[in-house]
């Protein structure tokens, strides 16, 4: 009995001390001064000790057990000014220290890959995701595509200068195999007036790159990943205006403005424009129109003008009991682009051009805890009424000097056309998520898309082919479940159902024999079910492992099926592609002596694709057509290392290798092994990387002024245009190795209210090619002015 009493006494003493220790400490919340939003991932250190913490997804931190004494807390976060707070902690007391951090203009030209996300909420996802915090790029002249080109595993291939065609590649999957979203809304059939290569970086707050398995909340039929452009959710009034000019008579401007009244009335306005003559020098064979002989010369592009103008306006309410956000909006835009060449530079044009516009009304509604706590609903809808047109009516043959000779009239440079078509496209998305409790949550998502192309050509008003239907309907429904066992481990499983119906026509020989045509109805319906899972485990607080798998399907896009009436031909026989995707990732973040930060990130990607869709050039090289490659396998790797020192230096390097191989041993109808079996897939970069270093000099010219200098290197190893096993070594076309270097300098005044920056791209004036024979711009210079003001 005495032993029991003695044990009971010491237990009571121990519990008393434990409760006393838990009740004595420091906690608080960190928010952004500019928009009052919680800041995740903020480092909070107790000066003079090795004790530290990191804020969670709600911006909160805690030191639950501290001795009573005087403490100085140091707060630091990339892109924000560091702050300190001193507190006298009394015996048995808990102190609450809330703080807001201001944006630090000293890092306004840095791209930081913050582990897997800009916020801890995204970082804890089991999906292989990287977030690019683009606020630090607002003083550059970049568009969204150039910012993405710095992410490991990503390759942007451009066919020329500002406004040129581009192809997006992510870990071996390209083009439409990777889906794009704005605030979770699919960017499907937005037209040429609204693409990532003409949207300025200032429009976005963050870009999320999902490398492989895509969260069910996007409702995508993506085969190899997705990109989500997050435009931000400011709860205050603001104005962000910029203008830049540079080489090749390039002018860009952007205005982002918002007004939020005390009663929640909200107005958002985004305007931007791009203009360029794109008259850079290229090395080409110039034809003598009279003799037909060729001479290699360095000449200027003379027919490559581009301009676009876009307005995005939204009005509605935010922060209401019935709606966190209810906005009605419209996107209006137009563009015109001269067409200088065909798919290769040996065919040059002098009058051919394309143009288009976007007229897209939209509505957006979101509400958390609708009807019940934990029930979140998001609904969006839009309908694009825009048109696209290629104009080719001049009967001339041009050479690279701008000289021409007349051709028989009526005629054209490539194919005589004034064909103008409207891609009437409607999109409706609905997402319902319910958090059952702290461990269990479910989600239901549906994306419905309807497409109807109508067009006519005033040159051929009686052309029956133009009057035939070109329609598709597509629906993707997903159901998912997430299990959060602890802060260290969570897992998600999901299932998706895909359906697509295509209605069009097939041209056949008419009853009158050769030279007459008849049109037969074509209708095709596809249905399939995909599934997958994703899991993550924090081995240590700063060491994360990820594993995900998906059986994915990608339905052919409308332009792949019907063509674009320009350089892409349609293919009604195109099959949906599917793939078994496996992703394994490791991420390690550490800080040494508080001043040195290191991030290591590595990923293994395995793809086994069936009916892989890829572009092929037609026989004369003037057009492309999308075709199915039956079996393709890819085993790839990408890794990144980043280093930072205090607030003075950041540096990083990433490298991607993708071994994309043809796994079709026997061609259809043949018993002989294919000559290109196990060949590397042609016209696809397989080894590339980026490196960057940024230096920061605070207080230059004033306490609130900052100077920064940045350098970026892009490397792409050479690759074949066509199958490596075909042709002799002397007859094979290659896209040569690229080494592109850029440098920039930014001066920010009065905490970033006034900013001026200068850039030089391709500083060595190297000949750069993303596509065979299509030379990119040489050395270029630009200057940008930016003004920013916020009500908070």
PDB file of N, CA and C in Angstrom, residues 530-613:
ATOM      1  N   UNK A 530     -10.705   4.538 -65.611  1.00  0.00           N
ATOM      2  CA  UNK A 530      -9.347   4.576 -65.089  1.00  0.00           C
ATOM      3  C   UNK A 530      -9.360   4.598 -63.569  1.00  0.00           C
ATOM      4  N   UNK A 531      -8.210   4.406 -62.967  1.00  0.00           N
ATOM      5  CA  UNK A 531      -8.132   4.348 -61.510  1.00  0.00           C
ATOM      6  C   UNK A 531      -6.692   4.634 -61.087  1.00  0.00           C
ATOM      7  N   UNK A 532      -6.516   4.850 -59.791  1.00  0.00           N
ATOM      8  CA  UNK A 532      -5.173   5.113 -59.311  1.00  0.00           C
ATOM      9  C   UNK A 532      -5.122   5.335 -57.818  1.00  0.00           C
ATOM     10  N   UNK A 533      -3.905   5.502 -57.323  1.00  0.00           N
ATOM     11  CA  UNK A 533      -3.685   5.802 -55.914  1.00  0.00           C
ATOM     12  C   UNK A 533      -2.423   6.633 -55.787  1.00  0.00           C
ATOM     13  N   UNK A 534      -2.337   7.356 -54.663  1.00  0.00           N
ATOM     14  CA  UNK A 534      -1.166   8.180 -54.378  1.00  0.00           C
ATOM     15  C   UNK A 534      -0.960   8.208 -52.875  1.00  0.00           C
ATOM     16  N   UNK A 535       0.297   8.059 -52.455  1.00  0.00           N
ATOM     17  CA  UNK A 535       0.588   8.021 -51.032  1.00  0.00           C
ATOM     18  C   UNK A 535       1.893   8.750 -50.750  1.00  0.00           C
ATOM     19  N   UNK A 536       1.970   9.350 -49.570  1.00  0.00           N
ATOM     20  CA  UNK A 536       3.202  10.024 -49.149  1.00  0.00           C
ATOM     21  C   UNK A 536       3.477   9.730 -47.700  1.00  0.00           C
ATOM     22  N   UNK A 537       4.768   9.691 -47.356  1.00  0.00           N
ATOM     23  CA  UNK A 537       5.184   9.437 -45.983  1.00  0.00           C
ATOM     24  C   UNK A 537       6.390  10.313 -45.664  1.00  0.00           C
ATOM     25  N   UNK A 538       6.286  11.045 -44.552  1.00  0.00           N
ATOM     26  CA  UNK A 538       7.402  11.853 -44.091  1.00  0.00           C
ATOM     27  C   UNK A 538       8.285  10.986 -43.191  1.00  0.00           C
ATOM     28  N   UNK A 539       9.406  10.537 -43.752  1.00  0.00           N
ATOM     29  CA  UNK A 539      10.334   9.710 -42.990  1.00  0.00           C
ATOM     30  C   UNK A 539      10.867  10.497 -41.797  1.00  0.00           C
ATOM     31  N   UNK A 540      11.233  11.742 -42.065  1.00  0.00           N
ATOM     32  CA  UNK A 540      11.525  12.727 -41.044  1.00  0.00           C
ATOM     33  C   UNK A 540      10.712  13.969 -41.374  1.00  0.00           C
ATOM     34  N   UNK A 541      10.721  14.952 -40.493  1.00  0.00           N
ATOM     35  CA  UNK A 541       9.952  16.162 -40.755  1.00  0.00           C
ATOM     36  C   UNK A 541      10.382  16.835 -42.049  1.00  0.00           C
ATOM     37  N   UNK A 542      11.650  16.665 -42.430  1.00  0.00           N
ATOM     38  CA  UNK A 542      12.179  17.335 -43.620  1.00  0.00           C
ATOM     39  C   UNK A 542      12.551  16.356 -44.730  1.00  0.00           C
ATOM     40  N   UNK A 543      12.107  15.106 -44.624  1.00  0.00           N
ATOM     41  CA  UNK A 543      12.444  14.088 -45.618  1.00  0.00           C
ATOM     42  C   UNK A 543      11.161  13.355 -46.002  1.00  0.00           C
ATOM     43  N   UNK A 544      10.712  13.584 -47.257  1.00  0.00           N
ATOM     44  CA  UNK A 544       9.422  13.094 -47.712  1.00  0.00           C
ATOM     45  C   UNK A 544       9.587  12.092 -48.845  1.00  0.00           C
ATOM     46  N   UNK A 545       8.815  11.009 -48.791  1.00  0.00           N
ATOM     47  CA  UNK A 545       8.786  10.015 -49.859  1.00  0.00           C
ATOM     48  C   UNK A 545       7.388   9.978 -50.457  1.00  0.00           C
ATOM     49  N   UNK A 546       7.321   9.769 -51.798  1.00  0.00           N
ATOM     50  CA  UNK A 546       6.034   9.747 -52.489  1.00  0.00           C
ATOM     51  C   UNK A 546       5.982   8.570 -53.452  1.00  0.00           C
ATOM     52  N   UNK A 547       4.783   7.994 -53.582  1.00  0.00           N
ATOM     53  CA  UNK A 547       4.547   6.910 -54.528  1.00  0.00           C
ATOM     54  C   UNK A 547       3.142   7.063 -55.086  1.00  0.00           C
ATOM     55  N   UNK A 548       3.008   6.978 -56.416  1.00  0.00           N
ATOM     56  CA  UNK A 548       1.687   7.089 -57.026  1.00  0.00           C
ATOM     57  C   UNK A 548       1.618   6.220 -58.277  1.00  0.00           C
ATOM     58  N   UNK A 549       0.392   5.774 -58.584  1.00  0.00           N
ATOM     59  CA  UNK A 549       0.138   4.971 -59.779  1.00  0.00           C
ATOM     60  C   UNK A 549      -1.219   5.378 -60.357  1.00  0.00           C
ATOM     61  N   UNK A 550      -1.298   5.364 -61.692  1.00  0.00           N
ATOM     62  CA  UNK A 550      -2.577   5.648 -62.343  1.00  0.00           C
ATOM     63  C   UNK A 550      -2.686   4.901 -63.653  1.00  0.00           C
ATOM     64  N   UNK A 551      -3.860   4.322 -63.876  1.00  0.00           N
ATOM     65  CA  UNK A 551      -4.246   3.841 -65.199  1.00  0.00           C
ATOM     66  C   UNK A 551      -5.012   4.989 -65.831  1.00  0.00           C
ATOM     67  N   UNK A 552      -4.370   5.702 -66.743  1.00  0.00           N
ATOM     68  CA  UNK A 552      -4.937   6.951 -67.265  1.00  0.00           C
ATOM     69  C   UNK A 552      -5.332   6.805 -68.729  1.00  0.00           C
ATOM     70  N   UNK A 553      -6.278   7.651 -69.122  1.00  0.00           N
ATOM     71  CA  UNK A 553      -6.713   7.737 -70.517  1.00  0.00           C
ATOM     72  C   UNK A 553      -6.680   9.196 -70.941  1.00  0.00           C
ATOM     73  N   UNK A 554      -6.348   9.409 -72.213  1.00  0.00           N
ATOM     74  CA  UNK A 554      -6.393  10.765 -72.763  1.00  0.00           C
ATOM     75  C   UNK A 554      -7.183  10.724 -74.060  1.00  0.00           C
ATOM     76  N   UNK A 555      -8.311  11.474 -74.067  1.00  0.00           N
ATOM     77  CA  UNK A 555      -9.181  11.508 -75.233  1.00  0.00           C
ATOM     78  C   UNK A 555      -8.632  12.493 -76.253  1.00  0.00           C
ATOM     79  N   UNK A 556      -8.667  12.166 -77.545  1.00  0.00           N
ATOM     80  CA  UNK A 556      -8.143  13.081 -78.563  1.00  0.00           C
ATOM     81  C   UNK A 556      -8.825  14.451 -78.500  1.00  0.00           C
ATOM     82  N   UNK A 557      -8.035  15.500 -78.659  1.00  0.00           N
ATOM     83  CA  UNK A 557      -8.571  16.854 -78.664  1.00  0.00           C
ATOM     84  C   UNK A 557      -9.213  17.157 -80.014  1.00  0.00           C
ATOM     85  N   UNK A 558     -10.036  18.199 -80.023  1.00  0.00           N
ATOM     86  CA  UNK A 558     -10.787  18.527 -81.240  1.00  0.00           C
ATOM     87  C   UNK A 558      -9.871  18.903 -82.401  1.00  0.00           C
ATOM     88  N   UNK A 559      -8.815  19.646 -82.136  1.00  0.00           N
ATOM     89  CA  UNK A 559      -7.896  20.008 -83.226  1.00  0.00           C
ATOM     90  C   UNK A 559      -7.156  18.795 -83.758  1.00  0.00           C
ATOM     91  N   UNK A 560      -6.876  17.814 -82.908  1.00  0.00           N
ATOM     92  CA  UNK A 560      -6.230  16.599 -83.380  1.00  0.00           C
ATOM     93  C   UNK A 560      -7.178  15.800 -84.276  1.00  0.00           C
ATOM     94  N   UNK A 561      -8.461  15.852 -83.973  1.00  0.00           N
ATOM     95  CA  UNK A 561      -9.454  15.113 -84.762  1.00  0.00           C
ATOM     96  C   UNK A 561      -9.801  15.844 -86.051  1.00  0.00           C
ATOM     97  N   UNK A 562     -10.026  17.168 -85.960  1.00  0.00           N
ATOM     98  CA  UNK A 562     -10.534  17.942 -87.100  1.00  0.00           C
ATOM     99  C   UNK A 562      -9.482  18.831 -87.757  1.00  0.00           C
ATOM    100  N   UNK A 563      -8.283  18.968 -87.152  1.00  0.00           N
ATOM    101  CA  UNK A 563      -7.260  19.859 -87.687  1.00  0.00           C
ATOM    102  C   UNK A 563      -7.467  21.285 -87.223  1.00  0.00           C
ATOM    103  N   UNK A 564      -6.511  22.159 -87.581  1.00  0.00           N
ATOM    104  CA  UNK A 564      -6.601  23.570 -87.182  1.00  0.00           C
ATOM    105  C   UNK A 564      -6.715  24.519 -88.376  1.00  0.00           C
ATOM    106  N   UNK A 565      -6.974  23.961 -89.561  1.00  0.00           N
ATOM    107  CA  UNK A 565      -7.113  24.763 -90.792  1.00  0.00           C
ATOM    108  C   UNK A 565      -5.864  25.580 -91.075  1.00  0.00           C
ATOM    109  N   UNK A 566      -4.729  25.149 -90.561  1.00  0.00           N
ATOM    110  CA  UNK A 566      -3.466  25.848 -90.816  1.00  0.00           C
ATOM    111  C   UNK A 566      -2.393  24.815 -91.147  1.00  0.00           C
ATOM    112  N   UNK A 567      -1.615  24.393 -90.172  1.00  0.00           N
ATOM    113  CA  UNK A 567      -0.537  23.439 -90.424  1.00  0.00           C
ATOM    114  C   UNK A 567      -0.809  22.056 -89.855  1.00  0.00           C
ATOM    115  N   UNK A 568      -1.913  21.884 -89.109  1.00  0.00           N
ATOM    116  CA  UNK A 568      -2.243  20.577 -88.542  1.00  0.00           C
ATOM    117  C   UNK A 568      -3.443  19.985 -89.268  1.00  0.00           C
ATOM    118  N   UNK A 569      -3.271  18.808 -89.826  1.00  0.00           N
ATOM    119  CA  UNK A 569      -4.343  18.107 -90.504  1.00  0.00           C
ATOM    120  C   UNK A 569      -5.136  17.269 -89.507  1.00  0.00           C
ATOM    121  N   UNK A 570      -6.398  17.035 -89.797  1.00  0.00           N
ATOM    122  CA  UNK A 570      -7.237  16.234 -88.918  1.00  0.00           C
ATOM    123  C   UNK A 570      -7.043  14.748 -89.140  1.00  0.00           C
ATOM    124  N   UNK A 571      -7.496  13.937 -88.155  1.00  0.00           N
ATOM    125  CA  UNK A 571      -7.395  12.486 -88.258  1.00  0.00           C
ATOM    126  C   UNK A 571      -8.550  11.858 -87.483  1.00  0.00           C
ATOM    127  N   UNK A 572      -9.609  11.457 -88.214  1.00  0.00           N
ATOM    128  CA  UNK A 572     -10.777  10.852 -87.577  1.00  0.00           C
ATOM    129  C   UNK A 572     -10.490   9.458 -87.041  1.00  0.00           C
ATOM    130  N   UNK A 573      -9.419   8.833 -87.501  1.00  0.00           N
ATOM    131  CA  UNK A 573      -9.078   7.479 -87.062  1.00  0.00           C
ATOM    132  C   UNK A 573      -8.228   7.475 -85.792  1.00  0.00           C
ATOM    133  N   UNK A 574      -8.016   8.625 -85.213  1.00  0.00           N
ATOM    134  CA  UNK A 574      -7.176   8.713 -84.022  1.00  0.00           C
ATOM    135  C   UNK A 574      -7.861   8.055 -82.826  1.00  0.00           C
ATOM    136  N   UNK A 575      -7.136   7.174 -82.143  1.00  0.00           N
ATOM    137  CA  UNK A 575      -7.678   6.475 -80.983  1.00  0.00           C
ATOM    138  C   UNK A 575      -7.269   7.190 -79.689  1.00  0.00           C
ATOM    139  N   UNK A 576      -8.084   7.090 -78.636  1.00  0.00           N
ATOM    140  CA  UNK A 576      -7.630   7.573 -77.321  1.00  0.00           C
ATOM    141  C   UNK A 576      -6.375   6.819 -76.901  1.00  0.00           C
ATOM    142  N   UNK A 577      -5.517   7.482 -76.181  1.00  0.00           N
ATOM    143  CA  UNK A 577      -4.303   6.842 -75.699  1.00  0.00           C
ATOM    144  C   UNK A 577      -4.445   6.540 -74.206  1.00  0.00           C
ATOM    145  N   UNK A 578      -3.784   5.489 -73.762  1.00  0.00           N
ATOM    146  CA  UNK A 578      -3.830   5.121 -72.356  1.00  0.00           C
ATOM    147  C   UNK A 578      -2.419   4.830 -71.874  1.00  0.00           C
ATOM    148  N   UNK A 579      -2.260   4.873 -70.555  1.00  0.00           N
ATOM    149  CA  UNK A 579      -0.921   4.660 -70.007  1.00  0.00           C
ATOM    150  C   UNK A 579      -1.007   4.183 -68.571  1.00  0.00           C
ATOM    151  N   UNK A 580      -0.091   3.293 -68.212  1.00  0.00           N
ATOM    152  CA  UNK A 580       0.129   2.934 -66.814  1.00  0.00           C
ATOM    153  C   UNK A 580       1.295   3.787 -66.319  1.00  0.00           C
ATOM    154  N   UNK A 581       1.007   4.655 -65.352  1.00  0.00           N
ATOM    155  CA  UNK A 581       1.994   5.627 -64.872  1.00  0.00           C
ATOM    156  C   UNK A 581       2.400   5.317 -63.434  1.00  0.00           C
ATOM    157  N   UNK A 582       3.699   5.283 -63.184  1.00  0.00           N
ATOM    158  CA  UNK A 582       4.231   5.100 -61.840  1.00  0.00           C
ATOM    159  C   UNK A 582       5.198   6.233 -61.544  1.00  0.00           C
ATOM    160  N   UNK A 583       5.038   6.851 -60.392  1.00  0.00           N
ATOM    161  CA  UNK A 583       5.923   7.936 -59.965  1.00  0.00           C
ATOM    162  C   UNK A 583       6.464   7.630 -58.573  1.00  0.00           C
ATOM    163  N   UNK A 584       7.778   7.764 -58.410  1.00  0.00           N
ATOM    164  CA  UNK A 584       8.427   7.624 -57.110  1.00  0.00           C
ATOM    165  C   UNK A 584       9.257   8.882 -56.878  1.00  0.00           C
ATOM    166  N   UNK A 585       9.067   9.526 -55.729  1.00  0.00           N
ATOM    167  CA  UNK A 585       9.774  10.776 -55.471  1.00  0.00           C
ATOM    168  C   UNK A 585      10.318  10.864 -54.062  1.00  0.00           C
ATOM    169  N   UNK A 586      11.451  11.564 -53.915  1.00  0.00           N
ATOM    170  CA  UNK A 586      12.059  11.852 -52.622  1.00  0.00           C
ATOM    171  C   UNK A 586      12.395  13.327 -52.559  1.00  0.00           C
ATOM    172  N   UNK A 587      12.138  13.945 -51.396  1.00  0.00           N
ATOM    173  CA  UNK A 587      12.452  15.356 -51.210  1.00  0.00           C
ATOM    174  C   UNK A 587      13.048  15.554 -49.825  1.00  0.00           C
ATOM    175  N   UNK A 588      14.194  16.243 -49.796  1.00  0.00           N
ATOM    176  CA  UNK A 588      14.886  16.493 -48.529  1.00  0.00           C
ATOM    177  C   UNK A 588      15.230  17.974 -48.436  1.00  0.00           C
ATOM    178  N   UNK A 589      14.829  18.591 -47.342  1.00  0.00           N
ATOM    179  CA  UNK A 589      15.086  20.015 -47.107  1.00  0.00           C
ATOM    180  C   UNK A 589      15.810  20.171 -45.786  1.00  0.00           C
ATOM    181  N   UNK A 590      16.868  20.972 -45.786  1.00  0.00           N
ATOM    182  CA  UNK A 590      17.608  21.160 -44.548  1.00  0.00           C
ATOM    183  C   UNK A 590      18.180  22.573 -44.480  1.00  0.00           C
ATOM    184  N   UNK A 591      18.446  23.010 -43.264  1.00  0.00           N
ATOM    185  CA  UNK A 591      19.068  24.307 -43.008  1.00  0.00           C
ATOM    186  C   UNK A 591      20.288  24.105 -42.128  1.00  0.00           C
ATOM    187  N   UNK A 592      21.385  24.724 -42.504  1.00  0.00           N
ATOM    188  CA  UNK A 592      22.632  24.628 -41.746  1.00  0.00           C
ATOM    189  C   UNK A 592      22.951  25.995 -41.151  1.00  0.00           C
ATOM    190  N   UNK A 593      23.066  26.054 -39.837  1.00  0.00           N
ATOM    191  CA  UNK A 593      23.399  27.302 -39.129  1.00  0.00           C
ATOM    192  C   UNK A 593      22.448  28.443 -39.484  1.00  0.00           C
ATOM    193  N   UNK A 594      21.207  28.111 -39.821  1.00  0.00           N
ATOM    194  CA  UNK A 594      20.176  29.095 -40.143  1.00  0.00           C
ATOM    195  C   UNK A 594      20.455  29.896 -41.402  1.00  0.00           C
ATOM    196  N   UNK A 595      21.692  29.947 -41.849  1.00  0.00           N
ATOM    197  CA  UNK A 595      22.052  30.814 -42.975  1.00  0.00           C
ATOM    198  C   UNK A 595      22.106  30.061 -44.306  1.00  0.00           C
ATOM    199  N   UNK A 596      22.314  28.759 -44.253  1.00  0.00           N
ATOM    200  CA  UNK A 596      22.468  27.966 -45.471  1.00  0.00           C
ATOM    201  C   UNK A 596      21.276  27.034 -45.626  1.00  0.00           C
ATOM    202  N   UNK A 597      20.554  27.173 -46.716  1.00  0.00           N
ATOM    203  CA  UNK A 597      19.411  26.315 -46.982  1.00  0.00           C
ATOM    204  C   UNK A 597      19.664  25.414 -48.174  1.00  0.00           C
ATOM    205  N   UNK A 598      19.265  24.144 -48.082  1.00  0.00           N
ATOM    206  CA  UNK A 598      19.461  23.186 -49.157  1.00  0.00           C
ATOM    207  C   UNK A 598      18.167  22.413 -49.406  1.00  0.00           C
ATOM    208  N   UNK A 599      17.857  22.192 -50.682  1.00  0.00           N
ATOM    209  CA  UNK A 599      16.716  21.373 -51.087  1.00  0.00           C
ATOM    210  C   UNK A 599      17.201  20.361 -52.120  1.00  0.00           C
ATOM    211  N   UNK A 600      16.927  19.087 -51.858  1.00  0.00           N
ATOM    212  CA  UNK A 600      17.237  18.021 -52.801  1.00  0.00           C
ATOM    213  C   UNK A 600      15.925  17.358 -53.204  1.00  0.00           C
ATOM    214  N   UNK A 601      15.725  17.192 -54.506  1.00  0.00           N
ATOM    215  CA  UNK A 601      14.490  16.611 -55.004  1.00  0.00           C
ATOM    216  C   UNK A 601      14.812  15.659 -56.147  1.00  0.00           C
ATOM    217  N   UNK A 602      14.288  14.437 -56.082  1.00  0.00           N
ATOM    218  CA  UNK A 602      14.528  13.466 -57.140  1.00  0.00           C
ATOM    219  C   UNK A 602      13.289  12.654 -57.427  1.00  0.00           C
ATOM    220  N   UNK A 603      13.107  12.277 -58.701  1.00  0.00           N
ATOM    221  CA  UNK A 603      11.912  11.551 -59.114  1.00  0.00           C
ATOM    222  C   UNK A 603      12.244  10.491 -60.154  1.00  0.00           C
ATOM    223  N   UNK A 604      11.601   9.339 -60.010  1.00  0.00           N
ATOM    224  CA  UNK A 604      11.650   8.274 -61.002  1.00  0.00           C
ATOM    225  C   UNK A 604      10.282   8.195 -61.658  1.00  0.00           C
ATOM    226  N   UNK A 605      10.256   8.189 -62.991  1.00  0.00           N
ATOM    227  CA  UNK A 605       9.001   8.174 -63.743  1.00  0.00           C
ATOM    228  C   UNK A 605       8.992   6.967 -64.670  1.00  0.00           C
ATOM    229  N   UNK A 606       7.943   6.151 -64.596  1.00  0.00           N
ATOM    230  CA  UNK A 606       7.778   4.996 -65.481  1.00  0.00           C
ATOM    231  C   UNK A 606       6.440   5.146 -66.196  1.00  0.00           C
ATOM    232  N   UNK A 607       6.463   5.082 -67.519  1.00  0.00           N
ATOM    233  CA  UNK A 607       5.258   5.211 -68.329  1.00  0.00           C
ATOM    234  C   UNK A 607       5.204   4.059 -69.331  1.00  0.00           C
ATOM    235  N   UNK A 608       4.080   3.387 -69.396  1.00  0.00           N
ATOM    236  CA  UNK A 608       3.857   2.354 -70.401  1.00  0.00           C
ATOM    237  C   UNK A 608       2.592   2.712 -71.159  1.00  0.00           C
ATOM    238  N   UNK A 609       2.756   3.340 -72.321  1.00  0.00           N
ATOM    239  CA  UNK A 609       1.630   3.922 -73.056  1.00  0.00           C
ATOM    240  C   UNK A 609       1.227   3.047 -74.236  1.00  0.00           C
ATOM    241  N   UNK A 610      -0.093   3.021 -74.478  1.00  0.00           N
ATOM    242  CA  UNK A 610      -0.667   2.308 -75.617  1.00  0.00           C
ATOM    243  C   UNK A 610      -1.416   3.317 -76.485  1.00  0.00           C
ATOM    244  N   UNK A 611      -1.239   3.194 -77.803  1.00  0.00           N
ATOM    245  CA  UNK A 611      -1.829   4.135 -78.766  1.00  0.00           C
ATOM    246  C   UNK A 611      -1.345   5.565 -78.501  1.00  0.00           C
ATOM    247  N   UNK A 612      -0.076   5.666 -78.176  1.00  0.00           N
ATOM    248  CA  UNK A 612       0.572   6.948 -77.899  1.00  0.00           C
ATOM    249  C   UNK A 612       0.401   7.896 -79.083  1.00  0.00           C
ATOM    250  N   UNK A 613      -0.138   9.089 -78.834  1.00  0.00           N
ATOM    251  CA  UNK A 613      -0.395  10.058 -79.905  1.00  0.00           C
ATOM    252  C   UNK A 613       0.805  10.979 -80.055  1.00  0.00           C
TER     253      UNK A 613
END
